[in-house]
PDB file of C-alpha atoms in Angstrom:
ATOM      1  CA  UNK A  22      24.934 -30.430  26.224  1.00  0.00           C
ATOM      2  CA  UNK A  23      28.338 -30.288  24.632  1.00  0.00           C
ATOM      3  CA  UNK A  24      29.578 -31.581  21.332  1.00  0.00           C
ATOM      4  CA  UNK A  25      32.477 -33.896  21.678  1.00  0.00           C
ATOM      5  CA  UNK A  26      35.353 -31.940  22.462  1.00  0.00           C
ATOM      6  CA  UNK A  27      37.223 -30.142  19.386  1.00  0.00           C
ATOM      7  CA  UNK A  28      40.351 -29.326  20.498  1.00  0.00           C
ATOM      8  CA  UNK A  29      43.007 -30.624  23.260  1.00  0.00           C
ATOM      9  CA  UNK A  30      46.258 -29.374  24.140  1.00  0.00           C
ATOM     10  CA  UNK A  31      48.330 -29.879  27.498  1.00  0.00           C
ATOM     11  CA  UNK A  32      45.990 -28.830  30.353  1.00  0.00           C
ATOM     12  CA  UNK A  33      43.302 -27.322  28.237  1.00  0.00           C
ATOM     13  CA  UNK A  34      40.095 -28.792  26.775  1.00  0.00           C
ATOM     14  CA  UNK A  35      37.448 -26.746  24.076  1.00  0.00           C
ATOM     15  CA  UNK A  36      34.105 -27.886  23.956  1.00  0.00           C
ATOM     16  CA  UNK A  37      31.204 -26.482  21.951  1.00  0.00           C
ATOM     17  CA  UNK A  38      27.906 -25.329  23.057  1.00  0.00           C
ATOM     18  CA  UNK A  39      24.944 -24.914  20.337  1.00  0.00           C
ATOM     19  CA  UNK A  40      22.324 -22.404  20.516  1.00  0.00           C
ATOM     20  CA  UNK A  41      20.269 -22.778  18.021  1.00  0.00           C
ATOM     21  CA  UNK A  42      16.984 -23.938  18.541  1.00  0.00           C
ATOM     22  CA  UNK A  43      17.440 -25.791  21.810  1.00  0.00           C
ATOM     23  CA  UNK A  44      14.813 -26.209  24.055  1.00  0.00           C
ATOM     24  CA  UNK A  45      15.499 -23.684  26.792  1.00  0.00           C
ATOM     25  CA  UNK A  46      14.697 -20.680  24.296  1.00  0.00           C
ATOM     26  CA  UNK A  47      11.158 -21.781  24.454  1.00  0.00           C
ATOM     27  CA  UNK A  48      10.163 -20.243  27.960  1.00  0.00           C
ATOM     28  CA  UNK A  49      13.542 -18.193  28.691  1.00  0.00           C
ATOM     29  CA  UNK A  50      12.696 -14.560  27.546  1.00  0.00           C
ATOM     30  CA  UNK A  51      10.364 -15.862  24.542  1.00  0.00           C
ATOM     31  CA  UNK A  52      10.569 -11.880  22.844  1.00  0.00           C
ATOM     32  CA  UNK A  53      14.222 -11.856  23.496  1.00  0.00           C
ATOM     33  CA  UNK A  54      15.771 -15.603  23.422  1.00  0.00           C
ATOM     34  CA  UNK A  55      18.890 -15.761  25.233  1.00  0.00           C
ATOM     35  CA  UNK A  56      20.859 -18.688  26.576  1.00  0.00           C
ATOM     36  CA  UNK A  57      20.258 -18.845  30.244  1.00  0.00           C
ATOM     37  CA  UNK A  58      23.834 -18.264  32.642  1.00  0.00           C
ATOM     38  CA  UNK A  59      23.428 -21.441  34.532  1.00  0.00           C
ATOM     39  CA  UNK A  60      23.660 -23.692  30.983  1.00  0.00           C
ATOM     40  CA  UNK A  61      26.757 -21.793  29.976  1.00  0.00           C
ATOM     41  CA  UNK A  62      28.581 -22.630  33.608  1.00  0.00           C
ATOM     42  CA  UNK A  63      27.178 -26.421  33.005  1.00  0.00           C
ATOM     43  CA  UNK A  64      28.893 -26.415  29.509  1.00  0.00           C
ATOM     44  CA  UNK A  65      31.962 -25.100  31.340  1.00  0.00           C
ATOM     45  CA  UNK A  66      31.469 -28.291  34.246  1.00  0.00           C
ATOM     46  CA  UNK A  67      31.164 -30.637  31.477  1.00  0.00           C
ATOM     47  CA  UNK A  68      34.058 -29.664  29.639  1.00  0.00           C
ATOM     48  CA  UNK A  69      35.991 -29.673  32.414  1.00  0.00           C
ATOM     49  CA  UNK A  70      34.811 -33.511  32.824  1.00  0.00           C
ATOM     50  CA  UNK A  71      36.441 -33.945  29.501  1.00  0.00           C
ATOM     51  CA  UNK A  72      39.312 -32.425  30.364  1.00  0.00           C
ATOM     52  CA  UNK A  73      39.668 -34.973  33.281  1.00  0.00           C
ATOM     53  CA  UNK A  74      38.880 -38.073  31.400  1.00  0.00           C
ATOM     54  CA  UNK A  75      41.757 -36.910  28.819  1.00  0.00           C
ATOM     55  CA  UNK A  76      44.169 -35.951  31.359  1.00  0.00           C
ATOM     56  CA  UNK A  77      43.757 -39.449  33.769  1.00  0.00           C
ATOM     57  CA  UNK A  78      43.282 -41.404  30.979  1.00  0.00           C
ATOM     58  CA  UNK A  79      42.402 -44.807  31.556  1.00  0.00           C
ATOM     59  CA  UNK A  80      42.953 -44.422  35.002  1.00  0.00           C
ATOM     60  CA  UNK A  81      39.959 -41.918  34.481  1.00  0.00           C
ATOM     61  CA  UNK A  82      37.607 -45.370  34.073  1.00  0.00           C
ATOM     62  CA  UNK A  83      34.600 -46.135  36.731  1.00  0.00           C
ATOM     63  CA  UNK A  84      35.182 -42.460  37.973  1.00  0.00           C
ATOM     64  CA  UNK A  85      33.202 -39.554  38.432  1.00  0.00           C
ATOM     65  CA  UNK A  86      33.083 -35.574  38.173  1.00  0.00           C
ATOM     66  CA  UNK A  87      31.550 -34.254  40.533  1.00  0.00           C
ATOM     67  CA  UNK A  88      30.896 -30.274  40.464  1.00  0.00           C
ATOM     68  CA  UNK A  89      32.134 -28.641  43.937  1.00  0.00           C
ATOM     69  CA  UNK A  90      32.026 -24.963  43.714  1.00  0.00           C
ATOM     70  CA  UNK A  91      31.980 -21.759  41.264  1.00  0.00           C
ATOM     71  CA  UNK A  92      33.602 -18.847  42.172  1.00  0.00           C
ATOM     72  CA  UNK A  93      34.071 -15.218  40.007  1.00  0.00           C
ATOM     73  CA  UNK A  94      31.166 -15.813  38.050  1.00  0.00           C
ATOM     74  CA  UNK A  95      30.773 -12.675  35.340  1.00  0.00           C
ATOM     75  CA  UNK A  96      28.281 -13.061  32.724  1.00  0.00           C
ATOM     76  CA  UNK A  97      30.207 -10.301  30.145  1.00  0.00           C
ATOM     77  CA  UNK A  98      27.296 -10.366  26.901  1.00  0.00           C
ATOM     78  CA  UNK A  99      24.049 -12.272  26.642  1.00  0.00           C
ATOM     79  CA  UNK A 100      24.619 -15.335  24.438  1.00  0.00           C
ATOM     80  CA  UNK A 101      21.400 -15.274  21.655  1.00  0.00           C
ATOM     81  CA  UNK A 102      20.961 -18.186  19.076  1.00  0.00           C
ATOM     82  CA  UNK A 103      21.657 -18.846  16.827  1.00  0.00           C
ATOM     83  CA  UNK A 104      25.247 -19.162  18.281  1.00  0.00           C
ATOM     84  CA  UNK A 105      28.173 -21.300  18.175  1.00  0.00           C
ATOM     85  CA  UNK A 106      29.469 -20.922  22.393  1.00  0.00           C
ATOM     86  CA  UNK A 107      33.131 -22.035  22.339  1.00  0.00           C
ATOM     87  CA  UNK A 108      33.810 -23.319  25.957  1.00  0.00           C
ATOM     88  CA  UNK A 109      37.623 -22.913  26.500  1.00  0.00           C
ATOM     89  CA  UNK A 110      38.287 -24.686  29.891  1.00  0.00           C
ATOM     90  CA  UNK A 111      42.125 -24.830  31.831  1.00  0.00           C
ATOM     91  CA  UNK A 112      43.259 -27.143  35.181  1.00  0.00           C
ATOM     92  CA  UNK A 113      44.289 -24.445  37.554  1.00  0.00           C
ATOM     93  CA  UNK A 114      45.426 -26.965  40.001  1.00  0.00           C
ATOM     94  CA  UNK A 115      44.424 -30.424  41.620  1.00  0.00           C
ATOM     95  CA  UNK A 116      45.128 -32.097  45.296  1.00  0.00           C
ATOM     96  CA  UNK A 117      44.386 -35.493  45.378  1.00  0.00           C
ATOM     97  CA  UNK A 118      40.702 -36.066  43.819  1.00  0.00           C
ATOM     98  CA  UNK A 119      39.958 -32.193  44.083  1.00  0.00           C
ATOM     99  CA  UNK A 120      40.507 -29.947  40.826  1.00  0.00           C
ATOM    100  CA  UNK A 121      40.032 -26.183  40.208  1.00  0.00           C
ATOM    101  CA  UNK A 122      39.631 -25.148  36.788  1.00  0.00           C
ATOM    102  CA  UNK A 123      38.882 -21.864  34.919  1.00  0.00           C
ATOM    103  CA  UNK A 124      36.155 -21.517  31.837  1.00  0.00           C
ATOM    104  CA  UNK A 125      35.707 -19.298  29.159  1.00  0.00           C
ATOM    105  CA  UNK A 126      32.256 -19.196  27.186  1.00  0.00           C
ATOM    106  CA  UNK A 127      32.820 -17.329  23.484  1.00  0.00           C
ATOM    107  CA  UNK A 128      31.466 -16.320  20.691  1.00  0.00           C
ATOM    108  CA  UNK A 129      34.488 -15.416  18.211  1.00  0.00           C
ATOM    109  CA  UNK A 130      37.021 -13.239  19.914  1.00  0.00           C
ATOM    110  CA  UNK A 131      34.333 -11.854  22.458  1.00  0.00           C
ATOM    111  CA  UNK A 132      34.325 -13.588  26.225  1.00  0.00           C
ATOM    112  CA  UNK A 133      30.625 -14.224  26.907  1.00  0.00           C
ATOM    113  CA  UNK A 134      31.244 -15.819  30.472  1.00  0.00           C
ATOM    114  CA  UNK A 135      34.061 -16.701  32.615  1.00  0.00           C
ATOM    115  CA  UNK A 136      34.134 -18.489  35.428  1.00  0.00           C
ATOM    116  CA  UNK A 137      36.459 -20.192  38.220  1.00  0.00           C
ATOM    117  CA  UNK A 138      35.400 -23.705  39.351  1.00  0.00           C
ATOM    118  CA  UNK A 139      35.873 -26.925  41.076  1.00  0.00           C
ATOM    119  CA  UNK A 140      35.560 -30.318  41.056  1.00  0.00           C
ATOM    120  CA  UNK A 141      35.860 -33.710  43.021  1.00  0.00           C
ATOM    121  CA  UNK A 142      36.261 -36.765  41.024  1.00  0.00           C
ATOM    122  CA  UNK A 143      35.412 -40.190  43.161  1.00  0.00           C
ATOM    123  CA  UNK A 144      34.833 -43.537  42.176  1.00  0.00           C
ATOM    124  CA  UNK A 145      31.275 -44.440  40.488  1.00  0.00           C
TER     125      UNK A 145
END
């Protein structure tokens, strides 16, 4: 669902959602296309994914991200295509093989969708 990741920097990962002419527009609000709420928070779980792999490394090998929780959920503007969704994702914290992050969807300057998260990574 994300393009590779664009940008890294210590703790933080950017990923980029299209919506263009993606298949969910077909059937979600047909007269009014808009990207559904539950694909942007997926974008934000699979940059976060990214983020792990880049932070562990190749201690990150065989192992995977498993989505926990999602808490503070505000959907701020509808998200219409033909957009370019920049998914701005930071590591709050992590215990052992548990992680908390915190998303950003945007469009420009403007915050789309935020969103505080969490994830377990385990072996495959």
């Amino acid at each position: 669902m994300i393009d590779p990741a664009c940008a890294a920097e210590q703790g933080m990962e950017i990923g980029m959602a299209r919506s263009q002419d993606e298949y969910y527009f077909q059937g979600h609000f047909p007269a009014r296309a808009v990207m559904p709420g539950v694909l942007i928070i997926e974008a934000m779980a699979q940059t976060a994914a990214v983020l792990v792999v880049h932070t562990l490394g190749p201690a990150s090998e065989g192992k995977l991200v498993y989505f926990m929780s999602v808490d503070n959920a505000r959907f701020r503007r509808p998200v219409f295509p033909p957009t370019r969704l920049e998914i701005h994702v930071t590591k709050q914290r992590n215990r052992g093989n548990v992680w908390r992050f915190e998303g950003q969807a945007k469009v420009g300057e403007d915050v789309m969708a935020e969103a505080v998260f969490a994830a377990m990574i385990l072996e495959d």
